[in-house]
Amino acid sequence: MSAEYRIGHGYDLHRLEPCAPHGSGRPFVLGGVSFEHDRGPVAHSDGDVLMHAVTDAILGAIGAPDIGQLFPDTAPENDGRPSRIFLEEAVRRMHAAGWTIGNMDMTVICERPKLGGRKQEVVANLSHILGVPAADLNLKGKTHERVDAVGEGRAIEAHVVVLLVHKK
Ligand code: MG
């Protein structure tokens, strides 16, 4: 890698189902922050859609295998596993390869819960895990205008773009 910068893109979607005992949805967690919601992600891990997209963006930028290759959903040890572990591994690989985060822009799309008042909390948590100032991380929340699975509250998705800067 001879370039000074690398760009990475991450995308993820999880189905949202009623939480136990009414369905198979796990407790709703986004960027490592718990939200009150009657639905939650169906997933092998904890189903943190934002953390998965951030992890894949970083892994993509350094040309590493993706999150599903590193942490297969067929592996029993990944069952219900906090996604923070996946992200920490991506950050470890990023530093080992000589890169640091320039900035990151994230978009989460869901009808509910509303991220509004808690965006700063999510950004603060990611800032802590990534070891970069919150000012270099941006989070946008959008709805899907009540159409399709995301708009009907049956799924949540996240898009992330990250810029990596080579360490001098
Ligand atoms: Mg996922």
XYZ file of N, CA and C and ligand atoms in Angstrom:
505
model
N 0.851 -1.193 0.000
C 0.000 0.000 0.000
C 0.885 1.240 0.000
N 0.960 1.927 -1.117
C 1.857 3.072 -1.189
C 1.093 4.391 -1.095
N -0.232 4.334 -1.141
C -1.015 5.569 -1.106
C -1.013 6.177 0.292
N -1.367 7.460 0.347
C -1.409 8.184 1.606
C -2.770 8.004 2.285
N -3.781 7.726 1.458
C -5.149 7.562 1.957
C -5.763 6.282 1.414
N -6.716 5.737 2.172
C -7.512 4.605 1.695
C -8.953 4.882 2.071
N -9.880 4.508 1.212
C -11.291 4.684 1.522
C -11.921 3.312 1.704
N -12.898 3.242 2.616
C -13.595 1.983 2.831
C -15.083 2.216 2.939
N -15.845 1.213 2.504
C -17.305 1.303 2.557
C -17.850 0.086 3.294
N -18.806 0.313 4.173
C -19.441 -0.799 4.873
C -20.951 -0.686 4.789
N -21.591 -1.831 4.640
C -23.062 -1.863 4.582
C -23.539 -3.072 5.359
N -24.653 -2.921 6.068
C -25.257 -4.078 6.725
C -26.752 -3.862 6.892
N -27.453 -4.973 6.963
C -28.905 -4.957 7.201
C -29.235 -6.118 8.115
N -30.131 -5.861 9.056
C -30.664 -6.962 9.862
C -32.181 -6.903 9.883
N -32.773 -8.084 9.865
C -34.221 -8.184 10.023
C -34.565 -7.836 11.469
N -35.668 -7.122 11.678
C -36.133 -6.815 13.034
C -37.384 -7.631 13.321
N -37.361 -8.366 14.434
C -38.510 -9.194 14.836
C -38.889 -8.807 16.259
N -40.127 -9.142 16.660
C -40.496 -8.887 18.054
C -39.500 -9.564 18.994
N -39.210 -8.889 20.102
C -38.266 -9.461 21.072
C -38.940 -10.565 21.880
N -38.120 -11.384 22.533
C -38.620 -12.477 23.373
C -39.592 -11.912 24.419
N -40.646 -12.612 24.777
C -40.951 -13.999 24.392
C -41.801 -14.109 23.114
N -42.039 -12.987 22.429
C -42.950 -12.996 21.268
C -42.256 -13.346 19.959
N -40.949 -13.268 19.924
C -40.236 -13.539 18.684
C -38.763 -13.748 18.939
N -37.989 -13.777 17.840
C -36.573 -14.126 17.956
C -35.651 -12.909 17.920
N -36.244 -11.701 18.034
C -35.411 -10.503 18.026
C -34.558 -10.408 19.285
N -33.302 -10.031 19.095
C -32.416 -9.831 20.244
C -32.649 -8.412 20.771
N -32.184 -8.117 21.989
C -32.312 -6.736 22.489
C -31.691 -5.759 21.490
N -32.339 -4.620 21.285
C -31.916 -3.662 20.259
C -30.681 -2.891 20.728
N -29.588 -3.056 19.979
C -28.359 -2.341 20.312
C -27.775 -1.734 19.037
N -27.352 -0.483 19.136
C -26.832 0.222 17.968
C -25.556 0.975 18.348
N -24.490 0.645 17.671
C -23.210 1.272 18.003
C -22.812 0.995 19.447
N -23.271 -0.139 19.962
C -22.944 -0.532 21.332
C -23.853 0.094 22.385
N -24.860 0.865 21.947
C -25.774 1.536 22.881
C -27.139 0.844 22.834
N -27.686 0.537 24.000
C -28.991 -0.143 24.066
C -30.134 0.844 23.908
N -31.136 0.434 23.112
C -32.333 1.253 22.901
C -33.561 0.456 23.340
N -34.550 1.162 23.886
C -35.850 0.576 24.190
C -36.597 0.385 22.881
N -36.956 -0.855 22.555
C -37.744 -1.077 21.345
C -38.407 -2.441 21.462
N -39.624 -2.569 20.927
C -40.322 -3.859 21.040
C -39.830 -4.865 19.998
N -38.993 -4.390 19.074
C -38.383 -5.290 18.092
C -36.869 -5.240 18.226
N -36.220 -6.304 17.757
C -34.772 -6.321 17.801
C -34.235 -7.148 16.648
N -32.926 -7.055 16.407
C -32.332 -7.735 15.256
C -32.301 -9.251 15.411
N -32.559 -9.924 14.301
C -32.365 -11.369 14.236
C -30.940 -11.550 13.734
N -30.100 -12.193 14.559
C -28.687 -12.292 14.211
C -28.025 -13.382 15.014
N -26.883 -13.818 14.504
C -26.086 -14.809 15.218
C -25.323 -14.117 16.361
N -24.742 -12.941 16.053
C -24.071 -12.136 17.079
C -25.145 -11.296 17.779
N -24.748 -10.164 18.376
C -25.761 -9.308 19.011
C -26.544 -8.487 17.993
N -26.166 -8.562 16.704
C -26.952 -7.917 15.642
C -26.812 -6.406 15.572
N -25.672 -5.890 15.995
C -25.453 -4.440 15.976
C -25.098 -3.997 14.548
N -26.119 -3.583 13.824
C -25.976 -3.294 12.396
C -24.945 -2.192 12.123
N -24.907 -1.190 12.996
C -23.970 -0.082 12.781
C -22.526 -0.546 13.026
N -22.332 -1.300 14.092
C -20.971 -1.753 14.377
C -20.476 -2.706 13.287
N -21.383 -3.493 12.719
C -20.988 -4.392 11.632
C -20.575 -3.590 10.393
N -21.319 -2.544 10.077
C -20.987 -1.737 8.897
C -19.680 -0.973 9.111
N -19.455 -0.474 10.331
C -18.202 0.227 10.639
C -17.022 -0.745 10.521
N -17.216 -1.947 11.047
C -16.163 -2.972 10.994
C -15.816 -3.301 9.545
N -16.833 -3.496 8.717
C -16.589 -3.832 7.316
C -15.963 -2.677 6.538
N -16.311 -1.443 6.906
C -15.713 -0.285 6.224
C -14.205 -0.253 6.480
N -13.817 -0.481 7.723
C -12.384 -0.459 8.077
C -11.660 -1.639 7.429
N -12.269 -2.823 7.526
C -11.647 -4.010 6.922
C -11.527 -3.832 5.409
N -12.549 -3.243 4.806
C -12.527 -3.015 3.353
C -11.424 -2.052 2.955
N -11.244 -1.007 3.766
C -10.243 0.008 3.438
C -8.828 -0.568 3.441
N -8.575 -1.546 4.316
C -7.217 -2.122 4.371
C -7.107 -3.398 3.525
N -8.194 -3.729 2.837
C -8.158 -4.900 1.961
C -8.112 -6.215 2.722
N -8.681 -6.230 3.925
C -8.713 -7.444 4.754
C -9.979 -8.246 4.431
N -10.041 -9.510 4.866
C -11.273 -10.281 4.699
C -12.431 -9.565 5.411
N -13.678 -9.801 4.982
C -14.803 -9.082 5.591
C -15.236 -9.730 6.906
N -16.178 -9.081 7.577
C -16.604 -9.491 8.916
C -17.160 -10.922 8.921
N -17.857 -11.285 7.842
C -18.432 -12.626 7.764
C -17.367 -13.708 7.572
N -16.249 -13.322 6.950
C -15.145 -14.267 6.775
C -14.355 -14.429 8.075
N -14.163 -13.303 8.782
C -13.384 -13.358 10.026
C -14.174 -13.966 11.175
N -15.492 -13.691 11.184
C -16.344 -14.160 12.287
C -17.586 -14.840 11.718
N -17.454 -16.059 11.224
C -18.568 -16.739 10.546
C -19.783 -16.920 11.460
N -20.981 -16.789 10.860
C -22.194 -16.952 11.671
C -22.518 -18.431 11.911
N -21.598 -19.295 11.479
C -21.749 -20.723 11.758
C -20.908 -21.125 12.974
N -20.066 -20.180 13.449
C -19.175 -20.495 14.576
C -19.909 -20.306 15.900
N -19.963 -21.359 16.726
C -20.698 -21.278 17.989
C -20.186 -20.154 18.903
N -18.867 -19.856 18.825
C -18.330 -18.833 19.730
C -18.829 -17.426 19.387
N -19.393 -17.265 18.176
C -19.914 -15.950 17.796
C -21.388 -15.773 18.155
N -21.995 -16.798 18.735
C -23.418 -16.752 19.086
C -23.656 -15.721 20.191
N -24.405 -14.668 19.854
C -24.727 -13.630 20.834
C -23.529 -12.781 21.233
N -22.460 -12.878 20.479
C -21.214 -12.191 20.813
C -21.351 -10.680 20.638
N -20.841 -9.880 21.591
C -20.895 -8.422 21.415
C -20.073 -8.025 20.182
N -20.658 -7.212 19.336
C -19.997 -6.840 18.079
C -18.772 -5.975 18.302
N -18.656 -5.431 19.488
C -17.471 -4.643 19.835
C -16.189 -5.457 19.586
N -16.266 -6.754 19.815
C -15.110 -7.639 19.614
C -14.691 -7.652 18.139
N -15.678 -7.632 17.241
C -15.389 -7.632 15.798
C -14.710 -6.312 15.419
N -15.274 -5.221 15.959
C -14.724 -3.907 15.629
C -13.306 -3.741 16.185
N -13.086 -4.227 17.389
C -11.748 -4.113 17.979
C -10.713 -4.876 17.142
N -11.114 -5.990 16.567
C -10.196 -6.754 15.712
C -9.888 -5.980 14.420
N -10.915 -5.320 13.867
C -10.693 -4.514 12.661
C -9.736 -3.361 12.965
N -9.910 -2.722 14.117
C -9.048 -1.597 14.512
C -7.613 -2.087 14.736
N -7.480 -3.263 15.346
C -6.153 -3.834 15.575
C -5.435 -4.071 14.231
N -6.180 -4.648 13.279
C -5.591 -4.912 11.956
C -5.239 -3.617 11.230
N -6.102 -2.601 11.393
C -5.859 -1.312 10.751
C -4.549 -0.694 11.252
N -4.370 -0.693 12.578
C -3.135 -0.130 13.144
C -1.911 -0.951 12.727
N -2.076 -2.286 12.731
C -0.963 -3.169 12.358
C -0.531 -2.917 10.918
N -1.488 -2.516 10.070
C -1.179 -2.257 8.667
C -0.677 -0.827 8.446
N -0.623 -0.041 9.526
C -0.038 1.300 9.424
C -1.015 2.427 9.137
N -2.312 2.187 9.440
C -3.319 3.195 9.120
C -4.024 3.719 10.365
N -4.539 4.943 10.221
C -5.335 5.541 11.287
C -6.578 6.176 10.648
N -7.615 6.405 11.436
C -8.860 6.946 10.863
C -8.765 8.453 10.678
N -9.058 8.914 9.461
C -9.150 10.345 9.181
C -10.517 10.834 9.616
N -11.551 10.325 8.974
C -12.916 10.596 9.417
C -13.836 9.487 8.928
N -15.024 9.446 9.512
C -15.988 8.403 9.183
C -17.377 9.018 9.134
N -18.136 8.663 8.105
C -19.514 9.155 7.988
C -20.456 7.956 7.961
N -21.464 7.984 8.824
C -22.357 6.829 9.007
C -23.811 7.237 8.829
N -24.594 6.364 8.195
C -26.032 6.585 8.058
C -26.774 5.340 8.512
N -27.712 5.513 9.435
C -28.559 4.409 9.892
C -29.973 4.690 9.405
N -30.605 3.669 8.811
C -31.956 3.839 8.278
C -32.914 2.880 8.982
N -33.885 3.444 9.669
C -34.941 2.645 10.315
C -36.111 3.571 10.636
N -37.284 2.975 10.825
C -38.454 3.776 11.187
C -38.442 4.074 12.681
N -38.171 3.055 13.472
C -38.106 3.172 14.929
C -37.010 2.236 15.419
N -36.402 2.499 16.544
C -36.586 3.695 17.379
C -35.933 4.924 16.734
N -36.324 6.093 17.198
C -35.717 7.326 16.721
C -34.337 7.481 17.365
N -33.341 7.798 16.541
C -31.980 7.932 17.072
C -31.768 9.309 17.681
N -32.493 10.266 17.094
C -32.394 11.687 17.436
C -31.535 12.048 18.631
N -32.156 12.013 19.815
C -31.495 12.493 21.031
C -30.323 11.659 21.489
N -30.119 10.481 20.871
C -29.073 9.599 21.400
C -27.888 9.422 20.451
N -27.897 10.221 19.382
C -26.803 10.117 18.407
C -25.446 10.371 19.058
N -25.399 11.369 19.944
C -24.119 11.729 20.577
C -23.576 10.585 21.421
N -24.515 9.869 22.056
C -24.129 8.735 22.898
C -23.497 7.627 22.043
N -24.117 7.369 20.883
C -23.608 6.341 19.969
C -22.229 6.767 19.450
N -22.119 8.019 19.036
C -20.840 8.525 18.517
C -19.769 8.470 19.603
N -20.133 8.816 20.829
C -19.157 8.808 21.933
C -18.646 7.390 22.168
N -19.535 6.418 22.091
C -19.114 5.031 22.317
C -18.172 4.543 21.204
N -18.523 4.878 19.958
C -17.670 4.473 18.835
C -16.325 5.202 18.905
N -16.363 6.460 19.304
C -15.149 7.261 19.441
C -14.190 6.594 20.426
N -14.757 6.071 21.502
C -13.966 5.397 22.536
C -13.328 4.111 21.984
N -14.130 3.308 21.285
C -13.628 2.027 20.754
C -12.593 2.267 19.648
N -12.861 3.254 18.794
C -11.984 3.513 17.650
C -10.737 4.296 18.046
N -10.813 4.986 19.187
C -9.689 5.804 19.626
C -9.498 7.041 18.774
N -10.604 7.606 18.267
C -10.525 8.856 17.498
C -11.512 9.859 18.098
N -11.228 11.168 17.946
C -12.127 12.174 18.504
C -13.534 12.062 17.902
N -14.542 12.331 18.725
C -15.931 12.286 18.257
C -16.148 13.236 17.078
N -15.356 14.300 17.021
C -15.508 15.286 15.944
C -15.181 14.691 14.572
N -14.459 13.574 14.554
C -14.106 12.934 13.282
C -15.116 11.866 12.876
N -16.168 11.718 13.688
C -17.206 10.724 13.392
C -18.536 11.444 13.209
N -19.264 11.079 12.166
C -20.573 11.696 11.940
C -21.631 10.619 11.786
N -22.771 10.825 12.440
C -23.860 9.846 12.376
C -25.154 10.529 11.952
N -25.767 9.969 10.919
C -27.049 10.496 10.447
C -28.115 9.414 10.607
N -29.298 9.817 11.041
C -30.417 8.891 11.138
C -31.461 9.270 10.105
N -31.970 8.270 9.373
C -32.998 8.532 8.363
C -34.105 7.486 8.497
N -35.274 7.798 7.953
C -36.327 6.786 7.847
C -36.374 6.312 6.399
N -37.168 5.293 6.151
C -37.324 4.789 4.788
C -38.719 5.113 4.264
N -39.276 6.208 4.819
C -40.554 6.745 4.323
C -41.669 5.700 4.292
N -41.625 4.792 5.243
C -42.670 3.779 5.463
C -42.855 2.793 4.304
N -41.900 2.787 3.354
C -42.014 1.810 2.264
C -40.942 0.719 2.399
N -41.267 -0.411 1.851
C -40.385 -1.591 1.854
C -40.124 -2.071 3.301
N -39.309 -3.114 3.406
C -39.125 -3.751 4.721
C -38.597 -2.775 5.774
N -37.627 -1.944 5.405
C -37.062 -1.004 6.375
C -38.123 0.007 6.798
N -38.874 0.490 5.830
C -39.919 1.479 6.113
C -41.076 0.912 6.907
N -41.264 -0.391 6.823
C -42.340 -1.049 7.576
C -41.850 -1.525 8.945
N -40.613 -1.180 9.286
C -40.089 -1.520 10.618
C -39.640 -2.956 10.750
N -39.513 -3.658 9.624
C -39.115 -5.069 9.661
C -37.624 -5.276 9.456
N -36.896 -4.194 9.243
C -35.444 -4.297 9.047
C -34.799 -2.948 9.372
N -33.485 -3.026 9.586
C -32.695 -1.812 9.829
C -31.435 -1.929 8.994
N -30.969 -0.817 8.439
C -29.727 -0.895 7.687
C -28.794 0.253 8.016
N -27.518 0.028 7.708
C -26.495 1.041 7.979
C -25.501 1.099 6.831
N -25.102 2.315 6.503
C -24.076 2.569 5.480
C -22.962 3.375 6.143
N -21.726 3.018 5.848
C -20.591 3.715 6.461
C -19.501 3.938 5.412
N -18.942 5.130 5.417
C -17.767 5.409 4.600
C -16.672 5.900 5.539
N -15.482 5.328 5.392
C -14.366 5.742 6.243
C -13.169 6.137 5.382
N -12.458 7.159 5.829
C -11.205 7.547 5.183
C -10.058 7.222 6.151
N -9.123 6.412 5.669
C -7.946 6.101 6.481
C -6.763 6.920 5.996
N -5.945 7.342 6.947
C -4.751 8.126 6.643
C -3.551 7.310 7.076
N -2.521 7.277 6.239
C -1.333 6.492 6.573
C -0.549 7.178 7.679
N -0.133 6.366 8.663
C 0.638 6.924 9.789
C 2.034 7.274 9.293
N 2.470 8.457 9.674
C 3.788 8.933 9.229
C 4.881 8.083 9.876
Mg -24.605 -7.913 10.490
